[in-house]
Each structure stands twice: as C-alpha cells, then as structure tokens.
C-alpha cells in the first residue's frame, strides 16, 4: 500500500509541476492579435471525420462566395490541411500529428469539422481528444457559444472556459490500484480571470447588462469557489454590469423557466459545465445541428460545429443529407472575428430566410428532403438575391 501511495504522490507532484509552468506561460502571453493589422489572413481548414468533409465542402462554398474579392487579392487564403483524420491519427498514434500541428501553427484562424474522439469501447486506439489538444496547443481558452430562441425571448452568449477544469489533466488521472481511481479538476486564477475578462468585454461591447456565473460551488468548493472569486474580481472593473450566480444542475433543469432565467444575457462557466449546459441549450434552440462555437485565444481562433461526426448517417448512406448549417454558421462567426462583420450579417440574414421564414428547402437528413448540397445551392441563391 505504501508503495502505491508513494507512486501516486509522485505522479501528482509531476502534474502540479507542469501547472506552474503553464501559469507562467499564461502570464507571459498577453498580446492579442489585431486581425485588422494583418496583411494577409490564412484560414486553415480541417475537414474532420464522418460527415465532416461533406459539410465542410458546403461551408467552403459559402466562405468562397462571401469572401470572393479578398480571396482574389490574396488578403485571405484558404489552406486545406491534410492528415487530421481518425485513420491517420490512429496510424500515427497521435491525436494531433506533428505535421498537422506544424501546418496549423502557420495559419491565423481555423475552420474545423467534427472529429472522432475514441472511447474505450471503440475500435480505434483510445487517443486523446483532438479538440482538447488543439484548444490547448493554440491556447484557445474561450469557447463562445451563442444561443437564440426568439420565441422564448432568449438571446444568450455562453463563455465556456475551454482548457482547464476536468479537461486539462483528462488523460492523467491516477489509477492508484485496481480499486481506486482518481481524476482531477484544475482551476487557475489566471485561467479563470481571462475567461471572465473575455465575457465582460463582450458584455460591454454588446450593451449587455448581466453576467451570470454557473458553477456547483456548493459542492466543488475550491475550483468553483475560486472561479467565482476570479469572475467577481474582474467584474469590479465593469461596474455597469450586474453579476448573478446559478447552480449548474438547476441551470440545466430550469433554463427555460422565465422566473429562473430572468436577466441572463452572458453566461460564464467552467469547462465541463460549459460543455454540458451548452448542449442542453442547443437542444432547446433546435438541436445540436443548429449551434456553432468559436474557440478564441489571444493569437489563434478556431471555429466549428458543436455536433459530432454522425456515424449513424454515414453507416446508413445518408452522409450527403447531413445538415451543414452549424458549420456554415461557424463560417459567419469566423468572418466577424477577423473583421468582416458585414459578411456575417448577410449570411445570417440569408440563413434566417432559408431556415425560418421561407424554408423552400429543408434538411432533415432524410433522402426525401434536401441534401447538404441542395440546401447550400438555395442558401447561395438567397445571398445573391439579398445582394441584388
Ligand atoms: C464540444 C465537444 C468536445 C468537448 C469533445 C469533442 C472533446 O463535446 O466541443 O463541446 O467535450 O469539449
Ligand atoms: Mn460538448
């Protein structure tokens, strides 16, 4: 027993040590890319697995249409990055193969399709999540996930901390012996403050008056308690913005309850709660296929759909009927982030026509309805009409 305890202690010490280094790095890396000042913006494209390449093809048609002039002059470049497939990752036994990371680091922003994250029961080697690795390597500390449900008067923006919490040591838990397993939850002051700042800055810039902190601080005393403390401290610099707190279980259960969700506009929350709550919210919005996410850091940013690779559709030969909207919305978020908010507006306007008001072609994933390509034809025609 003593030997097992000593080994566990040593592993734990190693983990703590790595965290000291990461904190120093966070303190040092405060410079923020100003996309307006870049001569050229390189968009790296990672199509992903399953339905990823299918919906990416359509998303790229939209991107090329919206950014025609900039692509022509070379102000924008689209660079498809090969090798980030589950087959290649499994063959190399690397979640994020070195040659892929090299290419990724040469880009400014990334557009990413869904990727397989193997589970123990899958035929693939049990690789680390490529998502978490990309977020960590590029320091994409903020997952920004908008949710709009107009008929319920909901217009929320989630700021999910994207690196720490249960994710950061996700594959470094300690199996002390056959009976005892320990995983960790890590929260740093720096990590909490930077997501808080991102949330308050967004609130201020967008005229929002409320930031809601969602945790389970009644149980997770330290990690969540410190998260709240950090958010409140940063909040002192934004006196015009009111702060409130909610518990994560109640938030999941009652988010549509108008008494409960009163005042909510911007929501800031630790990583795992953010993962879960944003899925619940996306379902209320109309399904995971309708939601998209940006992963923002000081230097890089990555834009993606929040759904998975849809193996069911692929197995049933319905990949071509996958809904490309979530990834297309991610294109819009990306364009706004790099300074083309007007193109995002145009795209959103067209999406509203195609998915809410007019709905001449509908994607249900069934072959009797529109395919991803047919829907995108319709969307591009609609964009053209708005332009004219
Ligand atoms: C998400 C996804 C990822 C996460 C997975 C694929 C690692 O569910 O972006 O929400 O858990 O963060
Ligand atoms: Mn998720």
CSV table of C-alpha atoms and ligand atoms in Angstrom, one decimal:
chain,number,residue,atom,x,y,z
A,1,UNK,CA,0.0,0.0,0.0
A,2,UNK,CA,2.7,2.5,0.9
A,3,UNK,CA,4.4,1.9,-2.4
A,4,UNK,CA,1.1,2.6,-4.3
A,5,UNK,CA,0.6,5.8,-2.3
A,6,UNK,CA,4.2,7.0,-3.0
A,7,UNK,CA,3.8,6.4,-6.7
A,8,UNK,CA,0.5,8.3,-6.7
A,9,UNK,CA,2.1,11.1,-4.9
A,10,UNK,CA,5.0,11.3,-7.4
A,11,UNK,CA,2.6,11.4,-10.3
A,12,UNK,CA,0.6,14.1,-8.6
A,13,UNK,CA,3.7,16.2,-7.9
A,14,UNK,CA,4.6,15.9,-11.6
A,15,UNK,CA,1.2,17.3,-12.6
A,16,UNK,CA,1.4,20.2,-10.2
A,17,UNK,CA,4.9,21.0,-11.5
A,18,UNK,CA,3.6,21.2,-15.1
A,19,UNK,CA,0.9,23.5,-13.9
A,20,UNK,CA,3.4,26.0,-12.5
A,21,UNK,CA,5.0,26.2,-16.0
A,22,UNK,CA,1.6,26.7,-17.6
A,23,UNK,CA,0.7,29.5,-15.3
A,24,UNK,CA,4.0,31.3,-16.1
A,25,UNK,CA,3.2,30.9,-19.8
A,26,UNK,CA,-0.3,32.4,-19.3
A,27,UNK,CA,1.2,35.4,-17.5
A,28,UNK,CA,3.7,35.9,-20.3
A,29,UNK,CA,1.4,35.6,-23.3
A,30,UNK,CA,-1.0,38.6,-23.1
A,31,UNK,CA,-0.5,40.1,-26.6
A,32,UNK,CA,-3.7,39.9,-28.7
A,33,UNK,CA,-3.6,39.6,-32.5
A,34,UNK,CA,-5.3,42.5,-34.3
A,35,UNK,CA,-6.6,40.9,-37.5
A,36,UNK,CA,-7.2,44.3,-38.9
A,37,UNK,CA,-3.5,44.9,-39.0
A,38,UNK,CA,-2.5,41.6,-40.7
A,39,UNK,CA,-1.5,41.9,-44.3
A,40,UNK,CA,-2.9,38.5,-45.0
A,41,UNK,CA,-5.2,36.2,-43.1
A,42,UNK,CA,-4.7,32.4,-43.6
A,43,UNK,CA,-7.7,30.2,-42.9
A,44,UNK,CA,-6.7,26.7,-42.1
A,45,UNK,CA,-9.3,24.1,-42.9
A,46,UNK,CA,-9.6,20.8,-41.0
A,47,UNK,CA,-12.5,18.8,-42.6
A,48,UNK,CA,-12.6,16.2,-39.9
A,49,UNK,CA,-14.2,12.7,-39.9
A,50,UNK,CA,-17.6,11.2,-40.8
A,51,UNK,CA,-19.9,13.9,-42.2
A,52,UNK,CA,-17.1,16.5,-41.6
A,53,UNK,CA,-15.7,16.5,-45.2
A,54,UNK,CA,-19.3,16.6,-46.6
A,55,UNK,CA,-20.5,19.6,-44.7
A,56,UNK,CA,-17.1,21.3,-45.0
A,57,UNK,CA,-17.3,21.2,-48.8
A,58,UNK,CA,-20.5,23.2,-48.5
A,59,UNK,CA,-19.2,25.6,-45.8
A,60,UNK,CA,-16.3,26.3,-48.1
A,61,UNK,CA,-18.6,27.2,-51.0
A,62,UNK,CA,-20.2,29.7,-48.7
A,63,UNK,CA,-16.9,31.1,-47.5
A,64,UNK,CA,-15.6,31.5,-51.1
A,65,UNK,CA,-18.8,33.2,-52.1
A,66,UNK,CA,-18.8,35.7,-49.2
A,67,UNK,CA,-15.1,36.5,-49.5
A,68,UNK,CA,-14.6,36.5,-53.3
A,69,UNK,CA,-12.8,39.8,-53.5
A,70,UNK,CA,-10.5,39.1,-50.6
A,71,UNK,CA,-9.6,35.7,-52.0
A,72,UNK,CA,-8.9,37.3,-55.3
A,73,UNK,CA,-6.5,39.9,-54.0
A,74,UNK,CA,-4.8,37.4,-51.6
A,75,UNK,CA,-5.9,39.3,-48.5
A,76,UNK,CA,-7.4,35.9,-47.5
A,77,UNK,CA,-6.1,32.5,-48.2
A,78,UNK,CA,-7.8,29.2,-47.6
A,79,UNK,CA,-5.5,26.3,-46.9
A,80,UNK,CA,-6.8,22.8,-46.5
A,81,UNK,CA,-4.7,20.8,-44.0
A,82,UNK,CA,-4.4,17.1,-44.7
A,83,UNK,CA,-3.9,14.4,-42.2
A,84,UNK,CA,-6.3,15.2,-39.4
A,85,UNK,CA,-8.4,12.1,-40.0
A,86,UNK,CA,-9.0,9.4,-37.4
A,87,UNK,CA,-7.3,6.9,-39.8
A,88,UNK,CA,-4.1,8.9,-39.9
A,89,UNK,CA,-4.2,9.8,-36.2
A,90,UNK,CA,-4.7,6.1,-35.3
A,91,UNK,CA,-1.9,5.0,-37.6
A,92,UNK,CA,0.5,7.6,-36.1
A,93,UNK,CA,-0.9,7.0,-32.6
A,94,UNK,CA,-1.1,10.8,-32.3
A,95,UNK,CA,-4.3,12.8,-31.7
A,96,UNK,CA,-2.7,15.8,-33.3
A,97,UNK,CA,0.1,14.5,-35.7
A,98,UNK,CA,3.2,16.7,-35.6
A,99,UNK,CA,2.9,17.6,-39.3
A,100,UNK,CA,-0.7,18.7,-38.8
A,101,UNK,CA,0.3,20.9,-35.9
A,102,UNK,CA,3.1,22.5,-37.9
A,103,UNK,CA,0.7,23.5,-40.6
A,104,UNK,CA,-2.0,24.7,-38.1
A,105,UNK,CA,0.5,27.0,-36.5
A,106,UNK,CA,1.2,28.7,-39.8
A,107,UNK,CA,-2.5,29.7,-40.1
A,108,UNK,CA,-4.3,32.6,-38.3
A,109,UNK,CA,-7.7,31.0,-37.9
A,110,UNK,CA,-9.1,27.5,-38.3
A,111,UNK,CA,-12.3,26.2,-39.6
A,112,UNK,CA,-12.8,22.7,-38.2
A,113,UNK,CA,-15.2,19.9,-38.9
A,114,UNK,CA,-16.2,17.3,-36.3
A,115,UNK,CA,-13.5,14.7,-35.4
A,116,UNK,CA,-13.8,11.3,-33.8
A,117,UNK,CA,-12.9,11.2,-30.1
A,118,UNK,CA,-12.3,7.5,-29.4
A,119,UNK,CA,-13.8,5.9,-26.3
A,120,UNK,CA,-12.5,2.8,-24.7
A,121,UNK,CA,-15.2,0.7,-26.4
A,122,UNK,CA,-14.3,2.0,-29.9
A,123,UNK,CA,-12.2,0.1,-32.5
A,124,UNK,CA,-9.7,3.0,-32.6
A,125,UNK,CA,-6.8,3.3,-30.1
A,126,UNK,CA,-8.0,5.3,-27.2
A,127,UNK,CA,-6.5,8.6,-28.3
A,128,UNK,CA,-6.8,11.9,-26.5
A,129,UNK,CA,-9.5,14.2,-27.8
A,130,UNK,CA,-8.1,16.2,-30.8
A,131,UNK,CA,-10.4,19.0,-29.8
A,132,UNK,CA,-8.9,19.4,-26.4
A,133,UNK,CA,-5.4,19.2,-27.8
A,134,UNK,CA,-6.0,21.9,-30.4
A,135,UNK,CA,-7.5,24.1,-27.8
A,136,UNK,CA,-4.6,23.6,-25.5
A,137,UNK,CA,-1.8,23.9,-28.1
A,138,UNK,CA,-3.3,27.1,-29.5
A,139,UNK,CA,-4.3,28.4,-26.1
A,140,UNK,CA,-8.0,28.8,-27.2
A,141,UNK,CA,-9.2,29.5,-23.7
A,142,UNK,CA,-12.7,30.8,-24.6
A,143,UNK,CA,-15.5,28.7,-26.2
A,144,UNK,CA,-18.0,31.3,-27.2
A,145,UNK,CA,-21.4,29.7,-27.9
A,146,UNK,CA,-24.4,31.9,-28.8
A,147,UNK,CA,-27.9,30.5,-28.3
A,148,UNK,CA,-31.0,32.3,-29.6
A,149,UNK,CA,-34.6,31.2,-29.0
A,150,UNK,CA,-36.6,34.3,-30.1
A,151,UNK,CA,-40.0,32.9,-29.1
A,152,UNK,CA,-38.7,32.4,-25.5
A,153,UNK,CA,-37.0,35.8,-25.5
A,154,UNK,CA,-33.6,34.1,-25.2
A,155,UNK,CA,-30.5,35.6,-26.6
A,156,UNK,CA,-27.6,34.3,-24.7
A,157,UNK,CA,-23.9,34.0,-25.2
A,158,UNK,CA,-22.0,31.4,-23.3
A,159,UNK,CA,-18.4,31.9,-22.4
A,160,UNK,CA,-17.1,28.4,-21.5
A,161,UNK,CA,-13.6,28.2,-20.1
A,162,UNK,CA,-12.1,25.8,-22.7
A,163,UNK,CA,-8.8,24.4,-21.3
A,164,UNK,CA,-8.9,23.8,-17.6
A,165,UNK,CA,-11.3,22.0,-15.2
A,166,UNK,CA,-11.7,18.3,-15.7
A,167,UNK,CA,-10.2,18.5,-19.2
A,168,UNK,CA,-6.7,19.7,-18.6
A,169,UNK,CA,-5.5,16.5,-16.8
A,170,UNK,CA,-8.1,14.4,-18.6
A,171,UNK,CA,-5.8,11.6,-19.5
A,172,UNK,CA,-3.6,12.0,-16.5
A,173,UNK,CA,-5.7,10.7,-13.7
A,174,UNK,CA,-4.2,8.2,-11.3
A,175,UNK,CA,-5.2,4.6,-11.2
A,176,UNK,CA,-3.8,4.0,-7.7
A,177,UNK,CA,-4.7,0.3,-7.8
A,178,UNK,CA,-7.5,-1.8,-9.1
A,179,UNK,CA,-9.9,-0.4,-6.6
A,180,UNK,CA,-9.1,3.2,-6.6
A,181,UNK,CA,-9.1,5.8,-9.5
A,182,UNK,CA,-8.6,9.5,-9.1
A,183,UNK,CA,-9.2,12.1,-11.8
A,184,UNK,CA,-8.6,15.8,-11.2
A,185,UNK,CA,-10.2,19.2,-11.7
A,186,UNK,CA,-7.9,22.1,-12.1
A,187,UNK,CA,-8.7,25.8,-11.9
A,188,UNK,CA,-6.1,28.5,-12.0
A,189,UNK,CA,-6.6,32.2,-11.1
A,190,UNK,CA,-5.1,33.2,-14.5
A,191,UNK,CA,-7.3,30.8,-16.4
A,192,UNK,CA,-10.4,32.0,-14.6
A,193,UNK,CA,-9.6,35.7,-14.9
A,194,UNK,CA,-9.0,35.5,-18.7
A,195,UNK,CA,-12.3,33.9,-19.5
A,196,UNK,CA,-14.0,36.3,-17.1
A,197,UNK,CA,-12.4,39.2,-18.9
A,198,UNK,CA,-13.5,37.9,-22.3
A,199,UNK,CA,-17.1,37.6,-21.0
A,200,UNK,CA,-17.2,41.1,-19.5
A,201,UNK,CA,-15.5,42.7,-22.6
A,202,UNK,CA,-18.1,41.0,-24.8
A,203,UNK,CA,-20.9,42.2,-22.5
A,204,UNK,CA,-19.6,45.8,-22.5
A,205,UNK,CA,-19.1,45.9,-26.3
A,206,UNK,CA,-22.6,44.5,-27.0
A,207,UNK,CA,-24.5,46.5,-24.5
A,208,UNK,CA,-25.3,43.6,-22.2
A,209,UNK,CA,-26.0,44.3,-18.6
A,210,UNK,CA,-25.7,41.0,-16.9
A,211,UNK,CA,-23.1,38.2,-16.5
A,212,UNK,CA,-24.3,35.0,-14.9
A,213,UNK,CA,-21.8,32.6,-13.3
A,214,UNK,CA,-22.8,29.0,-13.4
A,215,UNK,CA,-21.0,26.5,-11.1
A,216,UNK,CA,-21.5,23.9,-8.5
A,217,UNK,CA,-19.7,25.9,-5.8
A,218,UNK,CA,-21.8,24.5,-3.0
A,219,UNK,CA,-20.0,21.1,-3.6
A,220,UNK,CA,-16.9,21.9,-5.6
A,221,UNK,CA,-15.6,24.3,-3.0
A,222,UNK,CA,-12.1,25.2,-4.3
A,223,UNK,CA,-12.1,25.0,-8.0
A,224,UNK,CA,-15.6,26.5,-8.4
A,225,UNK,CA,-15.2,28.8,-5.4
A,226,UNK,CA,-12.1,30.3,-6.9
A,227,UNK,CA,-13.7,30.6,-10.3
A,228,UNK,CA,-16.5,32.7,-8.8
A,229,UNK,CA,-14.0,34.8,-6.9
A,230,UNK,CA,-11.9,35.5,-10.0
A,231,UNK,CA,-15.0,36.4,-12.1
A,232,UNK,CA,-16.3,38.8,-9.4
A,233,UNK,CA,-12.9,40.4,-9.1
A,234,UNK,CA,-12.6,41.1,-12.8
A,235,UNK,CA,-16.3,42.2,-12.7
A,236,UNK,CA,-15.3,45.1,-10.4
A,237,UNK,CA,-13.7,46.7,-13.5
A,238,UNK,CA,-17.2,46.6,-15.2
A,239,UNK,CA,-19.4,48.3,-12.6
A,240,UNK,CA,-22.2,48.8,-15.1
A,241,UNK,CA,-22.6,45.0,-15.4
A,242,UNK,CA,-24.6,43.1,-12.8
A,243,UNK,CA,-23.3,39.7,-11.7
A,244,UNK,CA,-25.5,36.8,-10.6
A,245,UNK,CA,-24.9,33.2,-9.9
A,246,UNK,CA,-26.7,30.0,-10.7
A,247,UNK,CA,-26.0,26.3,-9.9
A,248,UNK,CA,-25.4,24.1,-12.9
A,249,UNK,CA,-28.0,21.4,-12.1
A,250,UNK,CA,-30.7,24.0,-11.7
A,251,UNK,CA,-29.5,25.7,-14.8
A,252,UNK,CA,-29.9,22.5,-16.9
A,253,UNK,CA,-33.3,21.8,-15.5
A,254,UNK,CA,-34.8,25.3,-15.5
A,255,UNK,CA,-33.1,27.3,-18.2
A,256,UNK,CA,-36.5,27.9,-19.9
A,257,UNK,CA,-38.2,29.0,-16.7
A,258,UNK,CA,-38.7,32.7,-17.0
A,259,UNK,CA,-38.5,33.2,-13.2
A,260,UNK,CA,-35.2,31.3,-13.1
A,261,UNK,CA,-33.6,32.8,-16.3
A,262,UNK,CA,-34.5,36.4,-15.5
A,263,UNK,CA,-31.7,38.8,-16.5
A,264,UNK,CA,-29.5,36.2,-18.1
A,265,UNK,CA,-27.5,37.5,-21.1
A,266,UNK,CA,-23.9,36.4,-20.9
A,267,UNK,CA,-23.0,33.2,-19.1
A,268,UNK,CA,-19.5,32.4,-17.9
A,269,UNK,CA,-18.8,28.9,-16.6
A,270,UNK,CA,-16.0,26.3,-16.1
A,271,UNK,CA,-15.2,23.8,-18.8
A,272,UNK,CA,-17.2,20.7,-18.1
A,273,UNK,CA,-20.3,22.6,-17.0
A,274,UNK,CA,-20.0,24.7,-20.2
A,275,UNK,CA,-19.8,21.5,-22.3
A,276,UNK,CA,-23.0,20.1,-20.8
A,277,UNK,CA,-25.1,23.3,-20.4
A,278,UNK,CA,-24.3,24.5,-24.0
A,279,UNK,CA,-25.5,21.1,-25.4
A,280,UNK,CA,-28.7,21.4,-23.4
A,281,UNK,CA,-29.3,24.9,-24.6
A,282,UNK,CA,-28.5,24.0,-28.2
A,283,UNK,CA,-31.2,21.2,-28.0
A,284,UNK,CA,-33.7,23.8,-26.9
A,285,UNK,CA,-32.6,26.1,-29.7
A,286,UNK,CA,-33.5,23.4,-32.3
A,287,UNK,CA,-30.8,20.7,-32.0
A,288,UNK,CA,-27.1,20.4,-31.9
A,289,UNK,CA,-27.1,20.8,-35.7
A,290,UNK,CA,-28.1,24.4,-35.3
A,291,UNK,CA,-25.4,25.5,-33.0
A,292,UNK,CA,-21.8,26.5,-33.6
A,293,UNK,CA,-18.9,27.5,-31.5
A,294,UNK,CA,-15.8,29.7,-31.6
A,295,UNK,CA,-12.7,28.8,-29.7
A,296,UNK,CA,-10.8,32.0,-29.1
A,297,UNK,CA,-7.3,32.7,-27.8
A,298,UNK,CA,-5.1,35.8,-27.9
A,299,UNK,CA,-3.3,34.7,-31.0
A,300,UNK,CA,-5.4,32.0,-32.8
A,301,UNK,CA,-9.0,31.2,-33.1
A,302,UNK,CA,-10.9,28.1,-34.3
A,303,UNK,CA,-14.5,27.9,-35.5
A,304,UNK,CA,-16.5,24.7,-35.5
A,305,UNK,CA,-19.9,23.0,-35.4
A,306,UNK,CA,-20.7,21.6,-31.9
A,307,UNK,CA,-22.2,18.3,-33.2
A,308,UNK,CA,-20.2,15.1,-33.7
A,309,UNK,CA,-19.2,13.1,-36.8
A,310,UNK,CA,-22.7,11.4,-37.2
A,311,UNK,CA,-21.5,7.8,-37.8
A,312,UNK,CA,-25.2,6.8,-37.9
A,313,UNK,CA,-25.7,8.9,-41.1
A,314,UNK,CA,-22.6,7.6,-42.7
A,315,UNK,CA,-23.5,3.9,-41.9
A,316,UNK,CA,-26.9,4.4,-43.4
A,317,UNK,CA,-25.6,6.1,-46.5
A,318,UNK,CA,-27.2,9.4,-45.6
A,319,UNK,CA,-24.0,11.5,-45.2
A,320,UNK,CA,-24.9,13.6,-48.1
A,321,UNK,CA,-28.1,14.6,-46.3
A,322,UNK,CA,-26.3,15.9,-43.2
A,323,UNK,CA,-27.2,19.5,-42.1
A,324,UNK,CA,-24.4,21.9,-43.0
A,325,UNK,CA,-25.9,24.8,-41.1
A,326,UNK,CA,-23.9,24.6,-37.9
A,327,UNK,CA,-20.6,24.7,-39.8
A,328,UNK,CA,-21.9,27.4,-42.1
A,329,UNK,CA,-22.8,29.5,-39.0
A,330,UNK,CA,-19.2,28.9,-37.8
A,331,UNK,CA,-18.0,30.5,-41.0
A,332,UNK,CA,-20.1,33.5,-40.1
A,333,UNK,CA,-18.6,33.7,-36.6
A,334,UNK,CA,-15.1,33.4,-38.1
A,335,UNK,CA,-15.7,36.2,-40.6
A,336,UNK,CA,-17.0,38.5,-37.8
A,337,UNK,CA,-13.9,37.6,-35.7
A,338,UNK,CA,-11.5,38.6,-38.5
A,339,UNK,CA,-13.2,41.9,-39.2
A,340,UNK,CA,-15.9,41.1,-41.7
A,341,UNK,CA,-19.0,41.6,-39.6
A,342,UNK,CA,-20.9,42.8,-42.6
A,343,UNK,CA,-20.5,39.4,-44.4
A,344,UNK,CA,-21.7,37.6,-41.2
A,345,UNK,CA,-24.8,39.8,-41.2
A,346,UNK,CA,-25.5,39.0,-44.8
A,347,UNK,CA,-25.1,35.3,-44.1
A,348,UNK,CA,-27.3,35.4,-41.0
A,349,UNK,CA,-30.0,37.2,-43.0
A,350,UNK,CA,-29.9,34.5,-45.7
A,351,UNK,CA,-29.9,31.7,-43.1
A,352,UNK,CA,-33.0,33.2,-41.4
A,353,UNK,CA,-34.8,33.2,-44.8
A,354,UNK,CA,-33.7,29.7,-45.6
A,355,UNK,CA,-34.3,28.1,-42.2
A,356,UNK,CA,-37.1,30.2,-40.6
A,357,UNK,CA,-39.2,32.4,-42.8
A,358,UNK,CA,-39.1,30.9,-46.3
A,359,UNK,CA,-37.8,27.3,-45.9
A,360,UNK,CA,-38.1,26.3,-49.5
A,361,UNK,CA,-35.6,23.5,-49.0
A,362,UNK,CA,-35.3,21.7,-45.6
A,363,UNK,CA,-32.6,19.4,-44.4
A,364,UNK,CA,-33.9,16.7,-42.2
A,365,UNK,CA,-31.1,14.1,-43.0
A,366,UNK,CA,-33.7,12.1,-44.9
A,367,UNK,CA,-33.2,11.5,-48.6
A,368,UNK,CA,-36.7,12.8,-49.5
A,369,UNK,CA,-35.6,16.2,-48.2
A,370,UNK,CA,-32.8,18.5,-49.3
A,371,UNK,CA,-29.2,17.3,-49.3
A,372,UNK,CA,-26.4,19.4,-47.9
A,373,UNK,CA,-25.5,20.5,-51.4
A,374,UNK,CA,-29.1,21.4,-52.4
A,375,UNK,CA,-29.6,23.4,-49.3
A,376,UNK,CA,-26.3,25.3,-49.9
A,377,UNK,CA,-27.4,26.0,-53.5
A,378,UNK,CA,-30.6,27.5,-52.0
A,379,UNK,CA,-28.6,29.5,-49.5
A,380,UNK,CA,-26.2,30.9,-52.1
A,381,UNK,CA,-29.1,31.9,-54.3
A,382,UNK,CA,-30.7,33.6,-51.4
A,383,UNK,CA,-27.4,35.5,-50.6
A,384,UNK,CA,-27.3,36.5,-54.3
A,385,UNK,CA,-30.9,37.8,-54.1
A,386,UNK,CA,-30.2,39.9,-51.0
A,387,UNK,CA,-27.2,41.4,-52.7
A,388,UNK,CA,-29.2,42.3,-55.8
B,1,LIG,C1,-17.5,20.1,-27.5
B,1,LIG,C2,-17.3,18.7,-27.6
B,1,LIG,C3,-15.8,18.4,-27.1
B,1,LIG,C4,-15.8,18.8,-25.7
B,1,LIG,C5,-15.4,17.0,-27.3
B,1,LIG,C6,-15.4,16.5,-28.7
B,1,LIG,C7,-13.9,16.8,-26.8
B,1,LIG,O1,-18.2,17.9,-26.9
B,1,LIG,O2,-16.9,20.9,-28.2
B,1,LIG,O3,-18.4,20.5,-26.7
B,1,LIG,O4,-16.1,18.0,-24.8
B,1,LIG,O5,-15.4,19.9,-25.4
B,2,LIG,MN1,-19.7,19.2,-26.0
